[in-house]
Structure formats: structure tokens, C-alpha cells
Coordinates of C-alpha atoms in Angstrom, one line a residue:
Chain A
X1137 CA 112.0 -7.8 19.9
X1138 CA 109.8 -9.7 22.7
X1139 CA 106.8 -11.6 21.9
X1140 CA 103.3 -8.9 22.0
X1141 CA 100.7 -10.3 24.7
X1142 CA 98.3 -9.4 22.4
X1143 CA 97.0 -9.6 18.6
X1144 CA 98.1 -6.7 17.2
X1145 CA 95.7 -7.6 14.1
X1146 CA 97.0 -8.5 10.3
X1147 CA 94.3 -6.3 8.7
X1148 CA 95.2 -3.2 11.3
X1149 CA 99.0 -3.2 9.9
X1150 CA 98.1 -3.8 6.5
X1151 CA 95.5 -0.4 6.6
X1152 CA 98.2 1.1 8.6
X1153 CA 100.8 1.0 5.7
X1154 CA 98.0 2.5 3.7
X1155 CA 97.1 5.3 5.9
X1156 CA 100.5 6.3 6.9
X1157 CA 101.3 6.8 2.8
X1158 CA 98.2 8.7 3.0
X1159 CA 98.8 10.6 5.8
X1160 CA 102.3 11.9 4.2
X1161 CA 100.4 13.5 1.9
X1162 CA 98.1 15.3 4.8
X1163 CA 101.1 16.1 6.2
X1164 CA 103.0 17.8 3.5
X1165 CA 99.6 19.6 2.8
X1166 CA 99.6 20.6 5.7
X1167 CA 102.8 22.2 6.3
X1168 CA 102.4 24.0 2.9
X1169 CA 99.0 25.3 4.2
X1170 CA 100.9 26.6 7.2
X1171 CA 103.9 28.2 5.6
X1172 CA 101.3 29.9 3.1
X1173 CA 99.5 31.5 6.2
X1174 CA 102.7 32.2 7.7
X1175 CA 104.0 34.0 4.8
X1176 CA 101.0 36.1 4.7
X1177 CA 99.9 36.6 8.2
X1178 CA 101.1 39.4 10.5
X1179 CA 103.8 37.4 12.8
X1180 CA 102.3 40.1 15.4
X1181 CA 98.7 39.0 15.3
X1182 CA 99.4 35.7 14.9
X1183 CA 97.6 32.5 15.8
X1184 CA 99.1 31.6 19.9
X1185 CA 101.6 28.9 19.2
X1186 CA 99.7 25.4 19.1
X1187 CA 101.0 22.7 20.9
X1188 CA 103.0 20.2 18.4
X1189 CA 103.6 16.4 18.9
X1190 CA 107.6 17.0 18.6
X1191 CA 109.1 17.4 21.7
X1192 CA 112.0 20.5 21.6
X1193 CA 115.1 19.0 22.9
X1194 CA 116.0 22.6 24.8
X1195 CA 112.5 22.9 26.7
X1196 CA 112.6 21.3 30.0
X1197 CA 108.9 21.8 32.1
X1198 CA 111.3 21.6 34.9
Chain B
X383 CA 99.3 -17.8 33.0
X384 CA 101.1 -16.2 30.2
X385 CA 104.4 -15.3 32.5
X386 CA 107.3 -17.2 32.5
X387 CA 108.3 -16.7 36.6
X388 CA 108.0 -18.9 39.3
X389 CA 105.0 -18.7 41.1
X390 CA 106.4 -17.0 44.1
X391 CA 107.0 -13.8 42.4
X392 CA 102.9 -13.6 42.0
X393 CA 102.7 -13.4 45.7
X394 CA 102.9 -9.8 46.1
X395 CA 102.1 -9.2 42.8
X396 CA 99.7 -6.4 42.2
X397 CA 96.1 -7.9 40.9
X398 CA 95.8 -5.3 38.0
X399 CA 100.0 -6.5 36.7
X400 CA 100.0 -9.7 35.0
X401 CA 99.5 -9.2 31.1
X402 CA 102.6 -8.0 29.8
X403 CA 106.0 -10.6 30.5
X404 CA 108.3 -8.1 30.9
X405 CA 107.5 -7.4 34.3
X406 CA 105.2 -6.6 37.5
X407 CA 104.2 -4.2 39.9
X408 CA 104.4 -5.2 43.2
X409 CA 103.2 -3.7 46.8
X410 CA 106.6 -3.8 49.6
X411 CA 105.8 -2.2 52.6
X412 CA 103.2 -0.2 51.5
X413 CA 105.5 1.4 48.6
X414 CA 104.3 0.5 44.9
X415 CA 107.3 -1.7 43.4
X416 CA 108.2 -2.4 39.7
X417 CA 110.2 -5.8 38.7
X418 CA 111.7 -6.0 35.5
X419 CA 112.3 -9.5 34.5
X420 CA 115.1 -11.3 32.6
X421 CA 113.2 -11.1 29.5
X422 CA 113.2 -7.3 29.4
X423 CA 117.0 -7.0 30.4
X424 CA 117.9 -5.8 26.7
X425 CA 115.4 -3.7 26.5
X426 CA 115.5 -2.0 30.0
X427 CA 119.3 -2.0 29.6
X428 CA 119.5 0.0 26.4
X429 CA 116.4 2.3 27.4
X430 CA 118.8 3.4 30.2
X431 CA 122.3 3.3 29.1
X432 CA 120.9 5.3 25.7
X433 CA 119.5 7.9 27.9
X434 CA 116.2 7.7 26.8
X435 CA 114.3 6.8 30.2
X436 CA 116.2 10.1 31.5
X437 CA 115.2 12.4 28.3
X438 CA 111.5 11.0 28.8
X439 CA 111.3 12.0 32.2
X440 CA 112.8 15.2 31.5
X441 CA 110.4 16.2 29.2
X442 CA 107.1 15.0 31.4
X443 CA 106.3 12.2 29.5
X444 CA 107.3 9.3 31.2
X445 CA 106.9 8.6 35.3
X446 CA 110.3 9.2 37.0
X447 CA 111.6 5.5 38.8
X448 CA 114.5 5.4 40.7
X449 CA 116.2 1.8 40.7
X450 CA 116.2 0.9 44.0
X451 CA 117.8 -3.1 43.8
X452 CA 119.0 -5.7 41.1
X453 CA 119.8 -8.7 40.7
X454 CA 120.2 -11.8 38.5
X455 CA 116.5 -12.4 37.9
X456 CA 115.2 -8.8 38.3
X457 CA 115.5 -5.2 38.3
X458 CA 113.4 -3.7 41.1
X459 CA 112.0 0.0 40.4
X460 CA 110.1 2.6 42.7
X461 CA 108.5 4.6 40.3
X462 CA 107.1 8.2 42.1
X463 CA 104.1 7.9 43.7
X464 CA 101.1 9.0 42.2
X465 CA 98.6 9.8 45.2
X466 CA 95.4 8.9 43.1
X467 CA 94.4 6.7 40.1
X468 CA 91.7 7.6 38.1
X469 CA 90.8 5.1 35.4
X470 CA 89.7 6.1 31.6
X471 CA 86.2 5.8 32.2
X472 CA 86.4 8.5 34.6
X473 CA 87.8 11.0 33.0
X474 CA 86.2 13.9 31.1
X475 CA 86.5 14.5 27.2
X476 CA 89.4 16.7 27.6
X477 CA 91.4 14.3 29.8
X478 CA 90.8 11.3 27.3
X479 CA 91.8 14.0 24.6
X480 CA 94.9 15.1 26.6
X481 CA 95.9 11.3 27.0
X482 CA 95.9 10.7 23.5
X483 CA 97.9 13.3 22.8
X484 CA 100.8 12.5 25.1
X485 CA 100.0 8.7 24.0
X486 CA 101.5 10.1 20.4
X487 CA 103.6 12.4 21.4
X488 CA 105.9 9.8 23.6
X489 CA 105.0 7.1 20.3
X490 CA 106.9 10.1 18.4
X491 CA 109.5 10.8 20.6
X492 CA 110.1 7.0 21.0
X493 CA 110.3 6.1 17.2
X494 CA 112.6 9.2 16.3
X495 CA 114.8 7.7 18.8
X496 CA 114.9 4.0 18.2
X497 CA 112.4 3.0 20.4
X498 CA 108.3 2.2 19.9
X499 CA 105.3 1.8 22.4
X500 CA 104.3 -1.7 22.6
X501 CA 101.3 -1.2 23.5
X502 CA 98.8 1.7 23.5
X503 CA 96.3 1.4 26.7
X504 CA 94.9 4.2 27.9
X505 CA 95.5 2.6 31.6
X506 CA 98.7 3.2 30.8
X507 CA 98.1 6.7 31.5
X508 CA 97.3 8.9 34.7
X509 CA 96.7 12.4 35.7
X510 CA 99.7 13.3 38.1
X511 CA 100.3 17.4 39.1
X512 CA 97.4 18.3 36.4
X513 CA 98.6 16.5 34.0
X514 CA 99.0 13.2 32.0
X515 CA 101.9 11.0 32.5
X516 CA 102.6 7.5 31.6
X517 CA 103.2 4.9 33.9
X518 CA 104.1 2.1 31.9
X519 CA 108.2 2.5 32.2
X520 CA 108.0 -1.4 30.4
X521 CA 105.7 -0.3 27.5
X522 CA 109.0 0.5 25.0
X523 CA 110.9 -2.2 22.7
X524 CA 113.1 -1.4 20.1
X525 CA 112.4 0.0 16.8
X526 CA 113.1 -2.4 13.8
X527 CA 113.5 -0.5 10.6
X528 CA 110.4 0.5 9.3
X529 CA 108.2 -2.0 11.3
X530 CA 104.4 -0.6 11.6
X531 CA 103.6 0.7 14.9
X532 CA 101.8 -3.1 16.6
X533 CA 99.9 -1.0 19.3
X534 CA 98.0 0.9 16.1
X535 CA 94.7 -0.9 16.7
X536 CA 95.0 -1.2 20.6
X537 CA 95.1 3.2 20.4
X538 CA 92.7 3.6 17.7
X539 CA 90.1 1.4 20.0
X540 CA 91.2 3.2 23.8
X541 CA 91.6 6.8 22.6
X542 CA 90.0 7.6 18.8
X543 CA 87.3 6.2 18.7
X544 CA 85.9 6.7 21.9
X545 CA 87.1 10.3 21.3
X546 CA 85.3 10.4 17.9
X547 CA 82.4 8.5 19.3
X548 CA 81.8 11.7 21.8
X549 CA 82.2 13.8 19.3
X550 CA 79.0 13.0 17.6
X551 CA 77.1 11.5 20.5
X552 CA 78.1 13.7 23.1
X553 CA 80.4 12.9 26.1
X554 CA 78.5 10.2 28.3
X555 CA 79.6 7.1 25.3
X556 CA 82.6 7.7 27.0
X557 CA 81.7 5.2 29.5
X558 CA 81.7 2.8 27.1
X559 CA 85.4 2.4 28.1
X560 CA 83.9 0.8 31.6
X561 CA 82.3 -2.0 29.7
X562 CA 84.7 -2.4 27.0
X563 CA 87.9 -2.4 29.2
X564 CA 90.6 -3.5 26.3
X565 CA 89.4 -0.6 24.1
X566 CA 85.8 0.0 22.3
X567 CA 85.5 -3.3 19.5
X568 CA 85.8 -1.7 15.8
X569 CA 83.0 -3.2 14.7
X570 CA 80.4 -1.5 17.4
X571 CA 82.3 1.9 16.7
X572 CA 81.5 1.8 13.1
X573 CA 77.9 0.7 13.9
X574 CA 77.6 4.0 16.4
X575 CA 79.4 5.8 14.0
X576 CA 76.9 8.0 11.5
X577 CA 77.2 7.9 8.0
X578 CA 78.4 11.2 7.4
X579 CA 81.6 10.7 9.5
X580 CA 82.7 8.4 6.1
X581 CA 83.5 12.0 4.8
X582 CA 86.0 12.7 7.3
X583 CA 89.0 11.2 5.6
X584 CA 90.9 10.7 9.4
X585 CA 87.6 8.5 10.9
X586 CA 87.3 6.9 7.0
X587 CA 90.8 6.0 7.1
X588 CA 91.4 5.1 10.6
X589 CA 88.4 3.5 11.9
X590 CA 86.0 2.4 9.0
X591 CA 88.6 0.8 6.9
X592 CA 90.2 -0.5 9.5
X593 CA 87.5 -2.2 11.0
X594 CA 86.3 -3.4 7.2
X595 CA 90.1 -4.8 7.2
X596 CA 89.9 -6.2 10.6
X597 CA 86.5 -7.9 9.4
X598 CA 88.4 -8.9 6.2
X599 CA 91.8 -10.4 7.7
X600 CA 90.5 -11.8 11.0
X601 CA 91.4 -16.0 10.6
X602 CA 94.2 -15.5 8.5
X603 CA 96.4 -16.3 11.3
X604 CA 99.4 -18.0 8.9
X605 CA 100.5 -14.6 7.0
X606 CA 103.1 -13.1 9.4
X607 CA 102.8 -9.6 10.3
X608 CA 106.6 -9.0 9.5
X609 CA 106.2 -8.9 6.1
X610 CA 104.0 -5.7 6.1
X611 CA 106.2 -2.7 6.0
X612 CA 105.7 1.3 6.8
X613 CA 108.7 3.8 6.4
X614 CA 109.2 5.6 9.3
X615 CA 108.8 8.9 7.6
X616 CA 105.3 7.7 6.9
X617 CA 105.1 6.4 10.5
X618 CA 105.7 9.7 11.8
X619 CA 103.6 11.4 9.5
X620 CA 100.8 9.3 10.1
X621 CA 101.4 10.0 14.3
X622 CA 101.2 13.8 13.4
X623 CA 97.9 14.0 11.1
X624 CA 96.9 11.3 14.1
X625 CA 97.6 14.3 16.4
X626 CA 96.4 17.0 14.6
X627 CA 93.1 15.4 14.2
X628 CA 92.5 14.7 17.7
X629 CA 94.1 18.0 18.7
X630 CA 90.6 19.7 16.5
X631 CA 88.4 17.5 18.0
X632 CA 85.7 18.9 19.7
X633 CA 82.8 17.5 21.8
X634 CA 79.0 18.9 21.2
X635 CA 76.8 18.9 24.5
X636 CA 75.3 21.7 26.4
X637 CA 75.9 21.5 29.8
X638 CA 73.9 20.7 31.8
X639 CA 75.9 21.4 35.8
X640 CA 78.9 22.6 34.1
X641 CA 78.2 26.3 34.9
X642 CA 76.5 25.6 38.3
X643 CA 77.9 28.8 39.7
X644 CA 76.6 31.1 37.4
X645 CA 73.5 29.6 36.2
X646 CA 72.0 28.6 40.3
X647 CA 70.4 31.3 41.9
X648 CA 72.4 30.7 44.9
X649 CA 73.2 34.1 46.8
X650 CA 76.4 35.5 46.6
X651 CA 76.5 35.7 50.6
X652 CA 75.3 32.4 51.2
X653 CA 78.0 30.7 48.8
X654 CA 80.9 33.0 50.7
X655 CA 79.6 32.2 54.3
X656 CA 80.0 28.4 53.0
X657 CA 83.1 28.8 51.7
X658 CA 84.8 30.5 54.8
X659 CA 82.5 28.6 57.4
X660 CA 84.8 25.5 55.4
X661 CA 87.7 26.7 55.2
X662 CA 87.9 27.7 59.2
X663 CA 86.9 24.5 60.1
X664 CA 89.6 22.7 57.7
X665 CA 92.5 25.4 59.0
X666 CA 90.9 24.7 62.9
X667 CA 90.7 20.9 62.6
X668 CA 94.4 20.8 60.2
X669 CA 93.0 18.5 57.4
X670 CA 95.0 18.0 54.6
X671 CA 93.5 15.3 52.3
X672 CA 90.0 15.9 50.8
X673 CA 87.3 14.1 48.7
X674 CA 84.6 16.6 47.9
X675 CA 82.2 14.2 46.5
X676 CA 79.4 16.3 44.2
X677 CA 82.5 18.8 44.1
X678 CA 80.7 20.2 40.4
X679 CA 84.2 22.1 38.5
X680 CA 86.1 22.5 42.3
X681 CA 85.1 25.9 42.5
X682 CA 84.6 25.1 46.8
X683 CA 87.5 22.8 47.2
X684 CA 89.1 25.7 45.2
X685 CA 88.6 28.4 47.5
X686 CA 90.6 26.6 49.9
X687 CA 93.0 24.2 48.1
X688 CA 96.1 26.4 49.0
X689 CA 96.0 24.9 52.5
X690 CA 95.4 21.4 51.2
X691 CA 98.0 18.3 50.4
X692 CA 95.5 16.7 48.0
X693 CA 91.7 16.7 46.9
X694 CA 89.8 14.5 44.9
X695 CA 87.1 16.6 43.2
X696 CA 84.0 14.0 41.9
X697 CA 80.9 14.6 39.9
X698 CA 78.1 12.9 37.8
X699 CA 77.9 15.8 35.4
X700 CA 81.0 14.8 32.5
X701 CA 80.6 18.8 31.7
X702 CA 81.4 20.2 35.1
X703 CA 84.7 17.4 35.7
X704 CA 85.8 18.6 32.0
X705 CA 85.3 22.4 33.6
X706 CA 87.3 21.3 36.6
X707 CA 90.0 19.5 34.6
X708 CA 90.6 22.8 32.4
X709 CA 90.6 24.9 35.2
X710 CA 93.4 22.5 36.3
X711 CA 95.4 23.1 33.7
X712 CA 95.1 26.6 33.4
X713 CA 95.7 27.6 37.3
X714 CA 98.8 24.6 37.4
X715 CA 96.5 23.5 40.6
X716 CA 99.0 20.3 41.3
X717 CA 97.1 18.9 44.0
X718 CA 93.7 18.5 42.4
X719 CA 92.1 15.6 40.8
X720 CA 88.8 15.6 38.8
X721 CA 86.9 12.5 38.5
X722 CA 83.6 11.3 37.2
X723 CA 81.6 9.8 40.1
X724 CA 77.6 8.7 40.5
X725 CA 77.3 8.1 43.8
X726 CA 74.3 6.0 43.0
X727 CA 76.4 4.5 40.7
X728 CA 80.1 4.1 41.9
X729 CA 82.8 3.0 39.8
X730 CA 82.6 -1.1 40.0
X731 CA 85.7 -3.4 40.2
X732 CA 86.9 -5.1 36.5
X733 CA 88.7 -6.9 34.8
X734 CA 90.3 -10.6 35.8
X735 CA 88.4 -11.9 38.7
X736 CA 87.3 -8.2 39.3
X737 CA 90.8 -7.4 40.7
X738 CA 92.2 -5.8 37.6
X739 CA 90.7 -2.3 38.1
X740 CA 89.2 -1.0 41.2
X741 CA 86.3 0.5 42.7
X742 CA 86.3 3.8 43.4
X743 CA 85.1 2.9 46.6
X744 CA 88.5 0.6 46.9
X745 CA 90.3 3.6 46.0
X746 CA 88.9 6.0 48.8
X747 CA 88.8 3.9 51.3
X748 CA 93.0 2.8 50.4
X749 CA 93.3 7.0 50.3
X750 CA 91.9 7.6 53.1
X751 CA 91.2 11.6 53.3
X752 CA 91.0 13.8 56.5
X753 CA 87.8 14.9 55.2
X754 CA 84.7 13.7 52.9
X755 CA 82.6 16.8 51.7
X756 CA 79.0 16.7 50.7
X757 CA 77.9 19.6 49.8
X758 CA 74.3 20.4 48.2
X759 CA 74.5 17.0 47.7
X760 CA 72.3 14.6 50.1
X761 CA 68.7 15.7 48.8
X762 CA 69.6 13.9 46.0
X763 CA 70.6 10.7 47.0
X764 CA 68.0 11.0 49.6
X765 CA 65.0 11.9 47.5
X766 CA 66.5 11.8 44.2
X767 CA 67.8 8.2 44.7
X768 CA 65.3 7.0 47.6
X769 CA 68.4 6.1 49.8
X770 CA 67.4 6.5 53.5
X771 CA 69.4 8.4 55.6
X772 CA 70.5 6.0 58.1
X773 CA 72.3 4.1 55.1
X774 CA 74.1 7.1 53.6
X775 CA 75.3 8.2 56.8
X776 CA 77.1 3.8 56.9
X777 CA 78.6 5.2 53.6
X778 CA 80.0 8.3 54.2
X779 CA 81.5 7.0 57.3
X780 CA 83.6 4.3 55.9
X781 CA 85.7 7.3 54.0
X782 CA 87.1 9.8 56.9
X783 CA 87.1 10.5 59.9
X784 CA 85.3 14.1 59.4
X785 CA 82.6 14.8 57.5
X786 CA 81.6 18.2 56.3
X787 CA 77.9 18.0 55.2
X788 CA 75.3 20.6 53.8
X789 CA 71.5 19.9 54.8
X790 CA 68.7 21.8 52.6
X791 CA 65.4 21.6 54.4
X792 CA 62.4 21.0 52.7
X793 CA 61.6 25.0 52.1
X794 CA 64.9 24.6 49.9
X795 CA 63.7 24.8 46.1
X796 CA 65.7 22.3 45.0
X797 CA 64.2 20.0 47.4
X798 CA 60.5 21.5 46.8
X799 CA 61.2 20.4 43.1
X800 CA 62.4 16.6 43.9
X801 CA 59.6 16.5 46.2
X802 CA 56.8 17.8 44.0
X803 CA 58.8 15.1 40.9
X804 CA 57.5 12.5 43.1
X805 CA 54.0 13.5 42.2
X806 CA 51.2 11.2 44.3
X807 CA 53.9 9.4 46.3
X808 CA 55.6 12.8 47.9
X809 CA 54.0 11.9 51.6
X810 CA 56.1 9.1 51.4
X811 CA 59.0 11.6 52.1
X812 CA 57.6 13.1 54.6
X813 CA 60.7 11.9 56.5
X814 CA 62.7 14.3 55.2
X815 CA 63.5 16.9 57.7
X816 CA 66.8 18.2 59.5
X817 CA 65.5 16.3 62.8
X818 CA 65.8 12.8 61.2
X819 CA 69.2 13.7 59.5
X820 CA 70.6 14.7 62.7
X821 CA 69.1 11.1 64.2
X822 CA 70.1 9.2 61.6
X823 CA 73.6 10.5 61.1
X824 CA 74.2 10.4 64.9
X825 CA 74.4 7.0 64.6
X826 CA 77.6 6.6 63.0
X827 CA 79.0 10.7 63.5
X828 CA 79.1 12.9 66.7
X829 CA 77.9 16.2 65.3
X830 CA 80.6 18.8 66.5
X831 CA 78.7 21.9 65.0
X832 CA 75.8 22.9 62.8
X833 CA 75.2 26.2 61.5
X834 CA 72.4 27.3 59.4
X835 CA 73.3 29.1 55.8
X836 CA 72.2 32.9 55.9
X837 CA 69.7 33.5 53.5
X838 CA 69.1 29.9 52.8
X839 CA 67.6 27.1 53.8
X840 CA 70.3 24.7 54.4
X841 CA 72.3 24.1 57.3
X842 CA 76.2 23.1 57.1
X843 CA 77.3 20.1 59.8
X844 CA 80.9 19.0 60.9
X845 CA 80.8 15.9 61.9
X846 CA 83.4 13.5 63.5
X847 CA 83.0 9.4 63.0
X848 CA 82.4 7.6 66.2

């Protein structure tokens, strides 16, 4: 690992470790929230497919 | 100087490269150069050989580079060329928005596969072919097992919280990034911040504690930051609520220009006429490169862009550039580029001896378009900004060589209302009149034709610099 060239801050990571245990738990809400709505929504009528932060492997823009 | 090189490889260097050690970017010959140093050997090394530089550029997040030589003390790079740079305190709310989204989404890709961004800038992004891309092929170390993500602070204070700031204030804080060029400070976006956005659990979380533990932690400089440790399920996790957030975030402003089109009682004829009187004379003349300066949501360099290599579409209104940008994305119009511009008020140079970032005035006249358009534009840096003619005709003719202009004389309503603003002093502007524009402009422009509007009162000029 090379050296930052700039203070990433003690008290930022320290919250981050905090935040990132909360935001498991956001997550997982989440995802149960969505495969409740799935499981009761019409696939047909359903919400257009919102743009997700994972990447699929098999879709190219090229 | 915090790089380790010989002073020789500064001489070329580009004046906005010199904070990060693991390389530089360089002009040669007119063609923007990367070097990667020594230092970043491993790095760049693995990046490659793992395939990750070519699955990044695959997917649109990263800028494609070819490696053009190497050598024992650098790598040398020519990334693709990006025709113009727009810089985060000129983008609308959506494009800061869209940033930060691709700013996670290549954090996420990176971290799933061994990699991390380094650092989270939001100069580290562009808007290339509609979209945003990030520039930064150095920005990526490796991922140590369940390290916390360094560049955490540096994103939160360059995407969320201006982002969250315009949420509740409305979309001009934004250029709060202008003045506050490493990021908005946590402790004025908490101060900004109302009390109610404590409720939010994502701006509690993220920004208020943060900032209280920022506050808290700040000159305890012995405890190393290695100690603290974040799974990288949690990592990820926190990256997608991160996302999901931002993705919901909305902006609340009326606009104000952002519907020009429909809200002006401009006639339907007139605006047409304009449009095709433009358009013959771009097709006539074979100009390719345009800046349409008061260009509103590109609805006029629209009409035309299919013959056009490149335009830069500018306006003071942050509503109408968002318009424009959306637009962009929606049509897949490649060669535009929306960016927020008060000509009163032109981007300045920052940063490092002002060299760091530069002015859009830097930018245009580098650029160089075939053609600057000012349309329904001058009454208001004439009599809206008390500039006199003879000095914005020295301005416009530093940018192109043509100049497509649109003169409303003083029977125009807009111009009856800037007149009649200026109350007891209005005879002072008694010099406004089409006479003195043509004298004044003839000074630096050989007027090639003039046309008046039908059923208006303007008159559209092409003009050539002398």
C-alpha cells in the first residue's frame, strides 16, 4: 500500500466502521422490503428496473 | 514538493498534476500524457496483468489509455481525449448526483475485485459522450482485508454533502465547491445543515457524526489508522445504502429559466426563422465546433447539433444546465456539454498558484470553437450588467473566429423591462440602439449579414473577427 497524500482523518474511519455495521442492517432491510414488493407486485406493472451500484459482468455499453 | 522525481520531470508537467506520487500528467506535442512512476509499478502492474483496467473500461467506468512507452523510471499513458473539462462547480445537481454515483459504483466494483479508490475527488470525474467517466487511471491501490475505505471523508465532503446541502437549500450552494476546492469542511456542512435533517438516519450517520468525530479525534495524530477495521461485507453494504440514498435524492427549486421555451412568449415563427437562419449559416460557413454561451437547456444548439463535432452549451440558470444535462442523457446527444457559466461572473482560476484549475475563459480560448453564439443574450450584459458594448465585443472576439449574435432593440420587452429596472437613471442607456452595436462591434468583427427576426424586435448578425 503507498503512502495517502492526504489525512484520511482517525475519527472518519472510526464512524465509518460504525456506519458500515449500520448500514448492513439498511441493507438487509432493504432487500427484504424489495423481495416483499416483489412477491406481491404484478412483475407486469412493475417499477422500470432502477439503476444498481453492481456492475453485471455480461452487460457491455459497448 | 511532496514527489519523489527529479525536477526535470516537472517541466512539462501539467500545473493541475502534482498531489498524488504515483504519477503526472503531462502535455507532449499537444497530446495530454500520463507517467506512472516507479512507486506505482506494483500497483499499475497488477491493475493490468489482473485485467481490471480492461473490465473498467469495458463497463464505462474508467477512461480508456493506451500505453504508448515504458521504461525503467516510467510508464507513459495516452489516455482518450476528452474535448472539454468541466469542473464540479459547474455542473448542475444531476451531474454532481450522477458523479457520485459512478464515484461508488467503480469504489464497488474495485473492492469486490481486490482493489479500492484512494481517493474520492470529484475532479477526478468528467462528463465525456453524456456521461461520467473517471479520469484518474492512478486513483486504485490494493485492497487489504477489511481495511476502511481511506477516501470515506474526501467523498462525503466533494459529493454528499454538497449534494445534501442542495437538497435543502436549493441548487446554487453548489458553488460552494468553487470556494471550497478539496471538498465542503464538515464542520460548515453541519452548521448549513437544518435541524431536522438529524432525522434522516444517512445525513445523521454520515455527516453529523462524522463531523462530531472529526471534531472529537482531530490531534490525536499517534493512534494509527490500521487498527480500525470494517468487513468488506459491511463495506459494501455501506457503498450501497451510500448509493441508494443519493440515488432518492432530490433537489427543491422552482425554476426560474429552466422552461424558457415554454414559459417566454416568444413566437413560434420567430424562434424557427432563428433556428434555420442558424443552422444555414453553420452548414454555408462548415463550422464544426460551437460555444453557445446563454445556450438556456440546448434547445437552439439542438436543432442543429446533428451537423456539429462538439458544442459547449453555458448558462447562469443551474435549472436550465440540469434541463440540458437530462436531455443529454435521454437523447444519447455525445457531442454536447452543459456547463454553468455567468458571463458577468466567469469561472476564475484555483487552486496552487491559480494553476490548479482553470478559467473557463482558459478553457475556451485552448478549445477554440468555429463559432461563439449569443443569442438573446447581450441586453443583459449590456443593460443588465452595465458592460459597454465596445468591451463585450474585445470579449467575444478573443473565442472564434465567427460570431453569431442576436440584437433586441429597445421596443423588445425584455429590454423595455431592464430599461424601465433602472428607474431614474434609464437616460443613461440611451446608448442602447442597433446603430451603436453595429459601431461598436465593427471594431473588432466585419459584419457579414444582419437580418431582422419576423415578428420581433431583434435582429440576428454573423459576424467574422478582423
Amino acid at each position: 500500500m503507498i503512502v495517502l497524500y492526504f489525512d484520511p482523518g482517525l475519527g472518519a474511519m472510526l464512524v465509518q466502521a460504525l456506519i458500515a455495521a449500520a448500514a448492513s442492517v439498511i441493507v438487509f432491510s432493504k432487500n427484504v422490503k424489495a423481495k416483499i414488493q416483489n412477491f406481491f407486485s404484478n412483475k407486469k406493472r412493475g417499477k422500470p428496473h432502477q439503476d444498481s451500484i453492481n456492475i453485471n459482468e455480461d452487460e457491455s455499453k459497448f | 514538493m511532496r514527489m519523489k522525481a527529479s525536477s526535470n520531470s516537472f517541466r512539462n508537467n501539467h500545473s493541475s498534476s502534482f498531489r498524488d506520487p504515483s504519477g503526472y500528467v503531462f502535455v507532449d506535442n499537444n497530446v495530454l500524457k500520463r507517467a506512472v512512476l516507479p512507486k506505482y509499478f506494483r500497483q499499475y502492474n497488477a491493475l493490468k496483468a489482473s485485467g481490471f483496467y480492461k473490465k473498467v473500461i469495458k463497463h464505462s467506468l474508467l477512461i480508456p489509455h493506451n500505453e504508448s512507452k515504458t521504461t525503467k523510471d516510467s510508464i507513459e499513458l495516452i489516455p482518450e481525449e476528452i474535448p472539454f473539462i468541466t469542473y464540479p462547480y459547474e455542473w448542475s445537481f444531476s451531474q454532481l448526483k450522477d458523479a457520485a454515483l459512478h464515484t461508488l459504483k467503480l469504489q464497488n466494483y474495485a473492492v469486490s475485485n481486490g482493489f479500492i479508490l484512494k481517493d474520492a475527488t470529484a475532479f477526478n470525474i468528467a462528463f465525456h459522450r453524456g456521461n461520467p467517466i473517471f479520469i484518474d487511471t492512478l486513483s486504485f491501490d490494493f485492497y487489504s482485508s477489511d481495511s476502511p475505505w481511506k477516501a470515506f471523508k474526501m467523498f462525503v465532503q466533494h459529493f454528499l454533502s454538497p449534494l445534501v446541502l442542495a437538497h435543502y437549500h436549493g441548487p446554487t450552494i453548489l458553488k460552494l465547491l468553487q470556494t471550497h476546492i478539496d471538498g465542503i469542511p464538515l464542520s460548515l456542512t453541519t452548521s448549513l445543515l437544518p435541524r431536522k435533517s438529524k432525522l434522516n438516519p444517512t445525513i445523521l450517520t454520515n455527516i453529523h457524526l462524522l463531523a462530531k468525530a472529526e471534531r472529537k479525534y482531530k490531534n490525536q495524530t499517534d493512534k494509527k489508522t490500521k487498527e480500525i477495521k470494517v468487513k468488506k461485507e459491511r463495506h459494501l453494504n455501506h457503498l450501497d445504502a451510500l448509493y441508494s440514498f443519493i440515488q432518492g435524492l432530490n433537489v427543491n427549486q422552482k425554476t426560474e429559466w429552466g422552461n424558457y421555451y415554454e414559459n417566454i412568449h416568444y413566437d413560434d415563427t420567430a424562434l424557427d426563422f432563428k433556428k434555420n437562419q442558424i443552422s444555414e449559416w453553420i452548414s454555408y460557413l462548415d463550422l464544426k465546433t460551437v460555444v453557445d454561451i446563454g445556450g438556456n437547456d440546448g434547445t437552439m444548439v439542438r436543432s442543429f447539433s446533428h451537423d456539429l463535432d462538439f458544442a459547449i452549451v453555458g448558462d447562469i440558470d443551474e435549472n436550465a444546465v440540469d434541463l440540458n444535462y437530462q436531455k443529454i442523457k435521454e437523447q444519447k446527444d455525445a457531442n454536447i456539454i452543459p456547463v454553468l457559466l455567468d458571463i458577468l461572473q466567469p469561472t476564475p482560476a484555483l487552486g496552487f498558484d491559480n494553476k490548479e484549475r482553470f478559467s473557463i475563459i482558459n478553457r475556451l480560448n485552448k478549445f477554440k470553437p468555429d463559432l461563439t453564439l449569443a443569442l438573446a443574450l447581450i441586453h443583459h450584459i449590456s443593460l443588465g450588467g452595465n458592460v459597454p458594448f465596445l468591451k463585450i465585443a474585445e470579449f467575444f472576439a478573443r473565442f472564434s473566429n465567427y460570431l453569431i449574435i442576436e440584437f433586441p432593440n429597445r421596443n423588445d420587452d425584455m429590454v423595455q423591462l431592464l430599461l424601465n429596472q433602472k428607474r431614474d437613471f434609464k437616460n443613461h442607456f440611451d446608448f442602447y440602439s442597433d446603430e451603436n452595436f453595429e459601431r461598436d462591434f465593427g471594431v473588432f468583427f466585419e459584419i457579414e449579414k444582419r437580418v431582422a427576426i419576423p415578428k420581433s424586435n431583434r435582429i440576428l448578425y454573423q459576424m467574422k473577427t478582423i
